[in-house]
C-alpha cells in the first residue's frame, strides 16, 4: 500500500499497490534529509496498516465499460465475473444510434465494499452507418473526466465523498470471426485508447477451434500494433506481480466464455455451457481464458487500472483542458509560470480586452449619436423649409382669396347700385305711365 497525491492537493489518497512504489515515494521524500537511527520503537511502522484500515473503511469504486456488438455475451460475462446477476432484460437494439447505459451496484467481499459501475454501449454496431458509433462512448468518458475536473477545481471540494464515475477499464468484445478485426473495432479502439485502459477480449470463444484461436489472437495483436492502437498492458514494474503480468500480456486478447449456469462435473458444481457434444467449463483454463481475465482484471490489477486512469488518462484530459483554457506551466521563454501568474496574465489580458471593447463601444456610441444628431438637424431643417413654403403658400392663397372677395364685394356693390337705379327708373316709368293714362282718359271724356 502506498499513498498517491491527489492532483492539486496536498492530501493523500490511500491506494493499494506495490511496496516498490512505497519505497520510491519514501526515497523521494527523504532526499536531502539526514539519516538517523532510532533507539527504540516509535510506531510509524504501523502506517501501512493505518492506510489499509482507512481504505477498507472508505470502500473502493471500480467502473467497467463494456463495448461490443449486440449479443456478444457482455452481460453474461459481467454476471460470470462477479458471480451475481446484474441486469434484467436485454436492451432494445432498434435505436438509431448508440446510447450509454450505466448501472451502479454495491458489492461486498469479506469486509471490503466495492461500488461497481457497469457501463454498456447499447446498440453498438447495430446501425447501417457505423461511422459515428464511437462518438457517444468518447463523449461519455470525457463527461466523467469533466465532472471530476469540475469537482477538483471547486473552492470547496468534497473529493473524499465524491462518486468517481471515471471509467477504469474498457472490456472490448471482439466477435469470434477467426478472421480479422472489423474496421468498426479498429476505429473505436483507436478513438478510445488515449482515454481509457482497453482490455480486448474475444467473446464467445467456445465457437472457435483451438488452432484457429491462436492464429486469431496473433492476427488481432498484429492488427492492433500496425494500426497504432494502444491497449492496456499489465504492469511489470512491481516485482511481486511482474512475472504473472508479463506472462498474461502474452496471452492477450483473452478468449472468454461466459455462463451463469452451474453444472455438476464430478462432485463439484461448475459454471459451464453444455452442448450436445460436450461441456465448456468457464473456469477451466484449458477451455478458455476466463480465469486469466478475472485474475488480471480484478485480483491483481484492479488498483493499477484505477491508478492508470487517474495518472495517465485523466491527467491527459486535465492537461488538454487546462491548456485549452489558457493555463500553462511555462512562459514563452520556457521559464516556470505559476497558476497565479497565468491567472494574473489572463486577468490583465481580459481587462485590456474589456477596456478596448468599452472604448470601441463608446466611440461607436458617440459616432451614432453624432449621426443621429445630424440626421435630426437635417430633418428639422427640412421641416422648417417645408413650414416656410407652406406658410408662403398659405399667405398667397389668403391674398388671392382676399382679392377675390374684394372684387366680389365690388361686383355686389355695383350690382346693388344698378339694381337701385333700375328700380328707380322702373318706378319713374310707372309714374309717368299712369299720368299719361289719366291724361288720355281726361281727353277722351272731353271729346265726348
Ligand atoms: P446485448 O446486451 O443485447 O448487446 O447482449 P449481450 O452482449 O449482453 O449478450 P448476452 O450476455 O445477453 O448474451 C447473448 C446470448 O449469447 C445469450 O443467449 C447468451 O447465453 C449467449 N452467450 C453469452 N456468453 C456466451 C458464450 O461465451 N458463448 C456462447 N456460445 N454463447 C454465449
Ligand atoms: Mg447485455
Coordinates of C-alpha atoms and ligand atoms in Angstrom, one line a residue:
X1 CA 0.0 0.0 0.0
X2 CA 1.3 3.5 -0.8
X3 CA -0.1 7.0 -0.8
X4 CA -0.8 8.8 -4.1
X5 CA -1.1 12.5 -4.0
X6 CA -4.4 13.8 -5.3
X7 CA -3.8 16.2 -8.1
X8 CA -3.9 19.8 -7.0
X9 CA -4.0 18.9 -3.3
X10 CA -1.5 18.1 -0.6
X11 CA -3.8 15.4 0.8
X12 CA -3.0 11.8 0.2
X13 CA -5.4 9.3 -1.3
X14 CA -5.0 5.8 0.0
X15 CA -4.5 3.2 -2.6
X16 CA -3.1 -0.3 -2.5
X17 CA -0.1 -1.1 -4.7
X18 CA 3.5 -2.2 -4.7
X19 CA 6.0 -2.0 -1.9
X20 CA 8.5 -0.9 -4.6
X21 CA 6.5 2.2 -5.2
X22 CA 6.2 2.9 -1.5
X23 CA 10.0 2.6 -1.2
X24 CA 10.3 5.0 -4.2
X25 CA 8.0 7.6 -2.6
X26 CA 9.9 7.3 0.7
X27 CA 13.2 7.7 -1.1
X28 CA 11.9 10.9 -2.8
X29 CA 10.6 12.3 0.4
X30 CA 13.8 11.7 2.2
X31 CA 16.0 13.2 -0.4
X32 CA 18.1 15.9 1.2
X33 CA 17.3 14.7 4.7
X34 CA 19.7 13.3 7.3
X35 CA 19.5 9.6 8.1
X36 CA 19.0 8.9 11.8
X37 CA 18.6 5.6 13.6
X38 CA 16.0 5.2 16.3
X39 CA 17.0 3.8 19.7
X40 CA 13.5 2.4 20.3
X41 CA 10.1 1.6 18.7
X42 CA 8.2 4.7 17.8
X43 CA 5.2 3.3 15.9
X44 CA 5.2 4.8 12.5
X45 CA 5.8 1.4 11.1
X46 CA 2.0 0.9 11.5
X47 CA 1.4 3.5 8.7
X48 CA 0.7 0.8 6.1
X49 CA -1.8 -0.8 8.4
X50 CA -3.4 2.6 9.1
X51 CA -3.8 3.1 5.4
X52 CA -5.3 -0.3 4.8
X53 CA -7.8 0.3 7.6
X54 CA -8.7 3.7 6.3
X55 CA -9.2 2.4 2.7
X56 CA -11.2 -0.6 3.9
X57 CA -13.4 1.7 5.8
X58 CA -13.9 4.1 2.9
X59 CA -14.5 1.3 0.4
X60 CA -13.5 1.3 -3.3
X61 CA -15.0 2.1 -6.6
X62 CA -14.4 0.5 -9.9
X63 CA -16.1 1.3 -13.2
X64 CA -16.1 -1.0 -16.2
X65 CA -17.2 -0.1 -19.7
X66 CA -18.3 -2.9 -21.9
X67 CA -18.1 -2.2 -25.6
X68 CA -19.0 -4.7 -28.2
X69 CA -21.7 -5.6 -30.8
X70 CA -25.1 -6.8 -29.8
X71 CA -25.4 -10.3 -28.3
X72 CA -21.7 -10.9 -27.9
X73 CA -22.2 -12.0 -24.3
X74 CA -21.3 -8.8 -22.5
X75 CA -24.0 -9.1 -19.8
X76 CA -23.4 -12.8 -19.3
X77 CA -19.6 -12.2 -18.8
X78 CA -20.2 -9.5 -16.2
X79 CA -22.6 -11.8 -14.3
X80 CA -20.0 -14.6 -14.5
X81 CA -17.1 -12.3 -13.5
X82 CA -18.8 -11.0 -10.3
X83 CA -20.7 -14.2 -9.6
X84 CA -24.0 -12.4 -9.4
X85 CA -26.9 -11.4 -11.6
X86 CA -26.8 -7.7 -12.6
X87 CA -29.1 -6.7 -15.4
X88 CA -32.6 -7.9 -16.2
X89 CA -33.8 -7.8 -19.7
X90 CA -31.6 -7.4 -22.8
X91 CA -31.6 -3.8 -24.1
X92 CA -33.6 -2.9 -27.3
X93 CA -31.4 -2.8 -30.3
X94 CA -33.6 -0.9 -32.8
X95 CA -32.4 2.6 -31.9
X96 CA -30.9 5.0 -34.5
X97 CA -27.7 5.4 -32.5
X98 CA -25.5 4.1 -29.7
X99 CA -26.5 5.1 -26.3
X100 CA -24.8 4.6 -23.0
X101 CA -26.4 2.9 -20.1
X102 CA -24.8 2.9 -16.7
X103 CA -25.8 0.9 -13.7
X104 CA -24.3 1.2 -10.2
X105 CA -24.1 -1.7 -7.7
X106 CA -22.7 -2.1 -4.2
X107 CA -20.9 -5.4 -3.6
X108 CA -19.1 -6.7 -0.6
X109 CA -16.5 -9.4 -0.3
X110 CA -15.2 -10.3 3.2
X111 CA -15.2 -6.8 4.8
X112 CA -14.3 -4.9 1.6
X113 CA -17.0 -2.9 0.0
X114 CA -16.9 -2.1 -3.7
X115 CA -19.0 0.4 -5.6
X116 CA -19.2 -1.1 -9.1
X117 CA -20.5 0.7 -12.2
X118 CA -21.1 -1.3 -15.3
X119 CA -21.5 0.9 -18.3
X120 CA -22.9 -0.6 -21.5
X121 CA -22.8 0.8 -25.1
X122 CA -26.3 -0.2 -26.1
X123 CA -26.9 -0.6 -29.8
X124 CA -23.2 -0.6 -30.7
X125 CA -22.7 -1.9 -34.2
X126 CA -26.5 -2.1 -34.9
X127 CA -26.6 0.8 -37.3
X128 CA -26.1 0.5 -41.1
X129 CA -23.8 3.6 -41.0
X130 CA -21.4 2.9 -38.1
X131 CA -19.2 5.9 -38.7
X132 CA -20.3 7.7 -35.6
X133 CA -20.7 4.7 -33.3
X134 CA -17.7 5.6 -31.2
X135 CA -18.9 9.2 -30.5
X136 CA -21.3 8.6 -27.7
X137 CA -18.7 6.4 -25.9
X138 CA -16.0 9.0 -26.2
X139 CA -18.4 11.7 -25.0
X140 CA -19.4 9.6 -22.0
X141 CA -15.8 9.0 -21.0
X142 CA -15.0 12.7 -21.4
X143 CA -18.1 13.7 -19.4
X144 CA -16.9 11.7 -16.4
X145 CA -13.4 13.3 -16.6
X146 CA -15.0 16.7 -16.9
X147 CA -17.2 16.1 -13.8
X148 CA -14.1 15.1 -11.8
X149 CA -12.2 18.1 -13.1
X150 CA -15.0 20.4 -12.1
X151 CA -15.1 18.9 -8.6
X152 CA -11.3 19.3 -8.4
X153 CA -11.5 22.9 -9.4
X154 CA -14.1 23.8 -6.8
X155 CA -13.1 26.0 -3.9
X156 CA -15.0 23.7 -1.5
X157 CA -14.1 20.3 -2.8
X158 CA -15.5 17.0 -1.5
X159 CA -13.3 14.6 -3.4
X160 CA -13.3 12.1 -0.4
X161 CA -17.1 11.6 -0.7
X162 CA -17.3 12.3 -4.5
X163 CA -18.6 9.4 -6.5
X164 CA -15.9 8.9 -9.1
X165 CA -17.5 7.7 -12.3
X166 CA -14.4 7.8 -14.5
X167 CA -14.0 4.5 -16.5
X168 CA -11.2 2.4 -15.1
X169 CA -11.4 -0.5 -17.6
X170 CA -12.9 -0.9 -21.0
X171 CA -13.6 -4.5 -22.0
X172 CA -13.7 -4.5 -25.8
X173 CA -15.6 -7.6 -27.0
X174 CA -14.3 -8.9 -30.4
X175 CA -16.6 -11.1 -32.4
X176 CA -15.2 -14.7 -32.7
X177 CA -14.9 -14.5 -36.5
X178 CA -11.5 -16.1 -36.7
X179 CA -10.6 -13.6 -39.5
X180 CA -9.5 -10.1 -38.7
X181 CA -10.7 -7.2 -36.7
X182 CA -13.6 -5.2 -38.2
X183 CA -12.9 -1.6 -39.1
X184 CA -15.5 -0.6 -36.5
X185 CA -13.4 -2.3 -33.9
X186 CA -10.2 -0.6 -35.0
X187 CA -11.7 2.8 -35.3
X188 CA -13.4 2.6 -31.9
X189 CA -10.4 1.3 -30.1
X190 CA -8.2 3.9 -31.7
X191 CA -10.6 6.7 -30.6
X192 CA -10.6 5.3 -27.0
X193 CA -7.0 4.3 -26.4
X194 CA -5.9 7.6 -25.1
X195 CA -8.9 7.9 -22.8
X196 CA -9.3 4.5 -21.2
X197 CA -7.5 1.3 -20.4
X198 CA -8.6 -1.1 -23.2
X199 CA -8.6 -4.8 -22.5
X200 CA -9.5 -6.6 -25.7
X201 CA -11.3 -9.9 -25.3
X202 CA -12.5 -12.5 -27.8
X203 CA -16.1 -13.1 -27.0
X204 CA -17.9 -16.5 -27.2
X205 CA -14.6 -18.2 -27.6
X206 CA -16.3 -21.6 -27.5
X207 CA -17.4 -21.0 -31.1
X208 CA -13.8 -21.0 -32.4
X209 CA -11.4 -24.0 -32.6
X210 CA -8.2 -24.2 -30.6
X211 CA -5.9 -23.8 -33.7
X212 CA -8.0 -21.0 -35.2
X213 CA -8.0 -19.2 -31.9
X214 CA -4.2 -19.0 -31.7
X215 CA -4.0 -17.6 -35.2
X216 CA -6.8 -15.2 -34.5
X217 CA -5.1 -13.9 -31.4
X218 CA -1.9 -13.3 -33.3
X219 CA -3.8 -11.6 -36.1
X220 CA -5.6 -9.3 -33.7
X221 CA -2.5 -8.3 -31.9
X222 CA -0.6 -7.6 -35.2
X223 CA -3.5 -5.5 -36.5
X224 CA -3.6 -3.5 -33.3
X225 CA 0.1 -2.8 -33.5
X226 CA 0.0 -1.9 -37.2
X227 CA -2.8 0.5 -36.6
X228 CA -1.1 2.1 -33.6
X229 CA -3.8 1.1 -31.1
X230 CA -2.5 1.2 -27.5
X231 CA -4.1 -1.5 -25.3
X232 CA -3.7 -1.8 -21.6
X233 CA -0.5 -3.7 -20.6
X234 CA -0.5 -5.4 -17.2
X235 CA 2.3 -3.6 -15.3
X236 CA 5.6 -5.3 -14.9
X237 CA 7.4 -2.7 -12.7
X238 CA 6.2 -4.2 -9.4
X239 CA 8.3 -7.3 -8.8
X240 CA 5.6 -9.1 -6.9
X241 CA 3.3 -9.3 -9.9
X242 CA 5.9 -8.7 -12.7
X243 CA 6.1 -12.4 -13.7
X244 CA 2.4 -13.2 -13.8
X245 CA 1.6 -9.9 -15.5
X246 CA 4.4 -10.4 -18.1
X247 CA 3.0 -13.9 -18.9
X248 CA -0.5 -12.7 -19.1
X249 CA 0.4 -9.9 -21.5
X250 CA 1.5 -12.6 -23.9
X251 CA -2.0 -14.2 -23.7
X252 CA -3.9 -11.0 -24.8
X253 CA -6.5 -10.8 -26.1
X254 CA -8.2 -13.2 -23.7
X255 CA -10.6 -15.6 -25.3
X256 CA -13.5 -15.9 -22.9
X257 CA -16.7 -17.9 -22.4
X258 CA -19.4 -16.7 -20.1
X259 CA -22.2 -18.6 -18.3
X260 CA -24.2 -18.3 -15.2
X261 CA -25.4 -21.9 -15.5
X262 CA -24.0 -24.3 -13.0
X263 CA -23.4 -27.9 -14.0
X264 CA -22.3 -30.8 -11.8
X265 CA -18.9 -32.0 -13.0
X266 CA -17.5 -34.8 -10.9
X267 CA -18.8 -33.9 -7.5
X268 CA -18.4 -30.2 -8.0
X269 CA -20.9 -27.6 -9.3
X270 CA -19.2 -25.6 -12.0
X271 CA -20.1 -22.7 -14.4
X272 CA -20.3 -24.2 -17.8
X273 CA -22.0 -24.2 -21.2
X274 CA -23.4 -27.5 -22.1
X275 CA -23.7 -28.7 -25.7
X276 CA -24.8 -31.9 -27.3
X277 CA -21.2 -32.9 -27.9
X278 CA -19.8 -31.8 -24.6
X279 CA -19.4 -29.2 -21.9
X280 CA -17.3 -25.9 -21.9
X281 CA -16.1 -25.2 -18.4
X282 CA -15.9 -21.4 -17.9
X283 CA -13.2 -21.7 -15.2
X284 CA -11.2 -24.4 -16.9
X285 CA -8.0 -22.7 -18.3
X286 CA -7.8 -25.4 -20.9
X287 CA -11.2 -24.4 -22.2
X288 CA -10.9 -20.6 -22.2
X289 CA -9.1 -17.6 -20.7
X290 CA -11.9 -16.6 -18.3
X291 CA -9.9 -17.2 -15.2
X292 CA -7.0 -15.3 -16.6
X293 CA -9.2 -12.3 -17.3
X294 CA -10.8 -12.4 -13.8
X295 CA -7.3 -12.7 -12.2
X296 CA -5.9 -9.8 -14.2
X297 CA -8.9 -7.5 -14.1
X298 CA -10.0 -8.0 -10.5
X299 CA -7.5 -9.8 -8.3
X300 CA -4.1 -8.5 -9.5
X301 CA -4.5 -5.2 -11.4
X302 CA -7.7 -3.5 -10.3
X303 CA -5.8 -0.9 -8.4
X304 CA -3.3 -0.3 -11.2
X305 CA -6.3 0.2 -13.6
X306 CA -7.7 2.8 -11.2
X307 CA -4.3 4.4 -10.9
X308 CA -3.6 4.5 -14.6
X309 CA -7.0 6.1 -15.1
X310 CA -6.1 8.9 -12.7
X311 CA -2.4 9.3 -13.5
X312 CA -2.5 8.8 -17.3
X313 CA -5.8 9.2 -18.9
X314 CA -7.4 11.8 -16.6
X315 CA -4.1 13.7 -16.4
X316 CA -4.0 13.9 -20.2
X317 CA -7.6 15.1 -20.2
X318 CA -6.9 17.6 -17.5
X319 CA -3.8 18.9 -19.2
X320 CA -5.5 19.4 -22.5
X321 CA -8.5 21.1 -20.9
X322 CA -6.4 23.5 -18.8
X323 CA -4.2 24.3 -21.8
X324 CA -7.4 24.9 -23.8
X325 CA -8.4 27.3 -21.1
X326 CA -5.1 29.1 -21.5
X327 CA -3.2 27.8 -18.5
X328 CA 0.5 26.9 -18.9
X329 CA 3.3 25.7 -16.7
X330 CA 6.0 27.7 -18.6
X331 CA 6.1 31.1 -20.3
X332 CA 7.3 31.6 -23.9
X333 CA 10.9 31.6 -22.6
X334 CA 10.4 28.2 -21.0
X335 CA 10.6 29.7 -17.5
X336 CA 8.2 28.3 -14.8
X337 CA 4.9 30.1 -14.9
X338 CA 2.6 29.6 -11.9
X339 CA -1.1 29.3 -11.9
X340 CA -1.3 32.6 -10.1
X341 CA 0.8 34.3 -12.8
X342 CA -1.3 32.7 -15.5
X343 CA -4.4 33.9 -13.7
X344 CA -3.0 37.5 -13.4
X345 CA -1.9 37.5 -17.1
X346 CA -5.3 36.2 -18.2
X347 CA -7.0 38.7 -16.0
X348 CA -4.9 41.6 -17.4
X349 CA -5.4 40.3 -20.9
X350 CA -9.2 40.1 -20.2
X351 CA -9.3 43.6 -18.6
X352 CA -7.3 45.1 -21.5
X353 CA -9.7 43.5 -24.0
X354 CA -12.6 44.7 -21.9
X355 CA -11.3 48.3 -21.9
X356 CA -10.6 48.1 -25.6
X357 CA -14.1 46.9 -26.2
X358 CA -15.5 49.6 -23.9
X359 CA -13.6 52.3 -25.8
X360 CA -14.8 50.9 -29.1
X361 CA -18.3 50.9 -27.9
X362 CA -18.0 54.4 -26.5
X363 CA -16.6 55.7 -29.8
X364 CA -19.3 53.8 -31.7
X365 CA -21.9 55.4 -29.4
X366 CA -20.6 58.9 -29.9
X367 CA -20.5 58.3 -33.6
X368 CA -24.0 57.1 -33.7
X369 CA -25.2 60.0 -31.5
X370 CA -23.5 62.4 -33.9
X371 CA -25.0 60.7 -36.9
X372 CA -28.4 60.8 -35.2
X373 CA -27.9 64.5 -34.3
X374 CA -27.1 65.5 -37.8
X375 CA -30.0 63.4 -39.1
X376 CA -32.3 65.2 -36.7
X377 CA -30.9 68.6 -37.7
X378 CA -31.4 67.7 -41.3
X379 CA -34.9 66.7 -40.6
X380 CA -35.5 69.8 -38.6
X381 CA -34.2 72.0 -41.4
X382 CA -36.4 70.2 -43.9
X383 CA -39.4 70.7 -41.6
X384 CA -38.6 74.4 -41.3
X385 CA -38.3 74.8 -45.1
X386 CA -41.5 72.9 -45.6
X387 CA -43.2 75.1 -43.0
X388 CA -41.9 78.3 -44.7
X389 CA -43.1 77.0 -48.0
X390 CA -46.5 76.2 -46.7
X391 CA -46.7 79.5 -44.9
X392 CA -45.9 81.4 -48.0
X393 CA -48.3 79.3 -50.0
X394 CA -51.0 79.9 -47.4
X395 CA -50.3 83.7 -47.5
X396 CA -50.5 83.7 -51.3
X397 CA -53.7 81.7 -51.1
X398 CA -55.1 84.1 -48.5
X399 CA -54.2 87.1 -50.5
X400 CA -55.7 85.6 -53.6
X401 CA -58.9 84.9 -51.7
X402 CA -59.0 88.4 -50.2
X403 CA -58.6 89.9 -53.7
X404 CA -61.3 87.6 -55.0
X405 CA -63.5 88.7 -52.0
X406 CA -62.8 92.3 -52.7
X407 CA -63.6 92.0 -56.4
X408 CA -66.8 90.1 -55.4
X409 CA -67.8 92.8 -52.9
X410 CA -67.2 95.4 -55.6
X411 CA -69.3 93.4 -58.0
X412 CA -72.1 93.1 -55.4
X413 CA -72.0 96.8 -54.7
X414 CA -72.1 97.6 -58.4
X415 CA -74.9 95.2 -58.8
X416 CA -76.8 96.8 -55.9
X417 CA -76.3 100.3 -57.4
X418 CA -77.5 99.0 -60.8
X419 CA -80.5 97.4 -59.2
X420 CA -81.4 100.6 -57.2
X421 CA -81.1 102.6 -60.4
X422 CA -83.2 100.2 -62.3
X423 CA -85.9 100.2 -59.6
X424 CA -85.9 104.0 -59.6
X425 CA -86.2 104.1 -63.4
X426 CA -89.0 101.5 -63.2
X427 CA -91.0 103.5 -60.6
X428 CA -90.5 106.7 -62.6
X429 CA -91.7 104.9 -65.7
X430 CA -94.7 103.6 -63.8
X431 CA -95.5 107.1 -62.5
X432 CA -95.3 108.7 -66.0
X433 CA -97.3 105.8 -67.4
X434 CA -100.2 106.4 -65.0
X435 CA -100.2 110.2 -65.6
X436 CA -100.4 109.7 -69.3
X437 CA -103.3 107.2 -68.8
X438 CA -105.2 109.8 -66.7
X439 CA -104.5 112.5 -69.3
X440 CA -105.8 110.3 -72.1
X441 CA -108.9 109.4 -70.1
X442 CA -109.5 113.1 -69.5
X443 CA -109.0 113.9 -73.2
X444 CA -111.5 111.1 -74.2
X445 CA -114.1 112.4 -71.7
X446 CA -113.6 115.9 -73.0
X447 CA -114.0 114.6 -76.6
X448 CA -117.4 113.1 -75.8
Ligands
LIG1 P1 -26.8 -7.1 -25.6 O1 -26.8 -6.5 -24.2 O2 -28.2 -7.3 -26.1 O3 -25.9 -6.3 -26.5 O4 -26.2 -8.5 -25.5 P2 -25.0 -9.0 -24.6 O5 -23.7 -8.7 -25.3 O6 -25.1 -8.5 -23.2 O7 -25.2 -10.6 -24.7 P3 -25.9 -11.5 -23.6 O8 -25.0 -11.7 -22.4 O9 -27.2 -11.1 -23.4 O10 -25.8 -12.9 -24.4 C1 -26.4 -13.1 -25.6 C2 -26.6 -14.6 -25.9 O11 -25.3 -15.1 -26.0 C3 -27.3 -15.3 -24.8 O12 -28.1 -16.3 -25.4 C4 -26.1 -16.0 -24.0 O13 -26.5 -17.2 -23.4 C5 -25.1 -16.2 -25.1 N1 -23.8 -16.3 -24.6 C6 -23.3 -15.5 -23.7 N2 -22.0 -15.8 -23.5 C7 -21.7 -16.8 -24.4 C8 -20.5 -17.5 -24.6 O14 -19.5 -17.3 -24.1 N3 -20.6 -18.5 -25.6 C9 -21.7 -18.7 -26.3 N4 -21.7 -19.7 -27.2 N5 -22.9 -18.1 -26.0 C10 -22.8 -17.1 -25.1
LIG2 MG1 -26.5 -7.0 -22.4

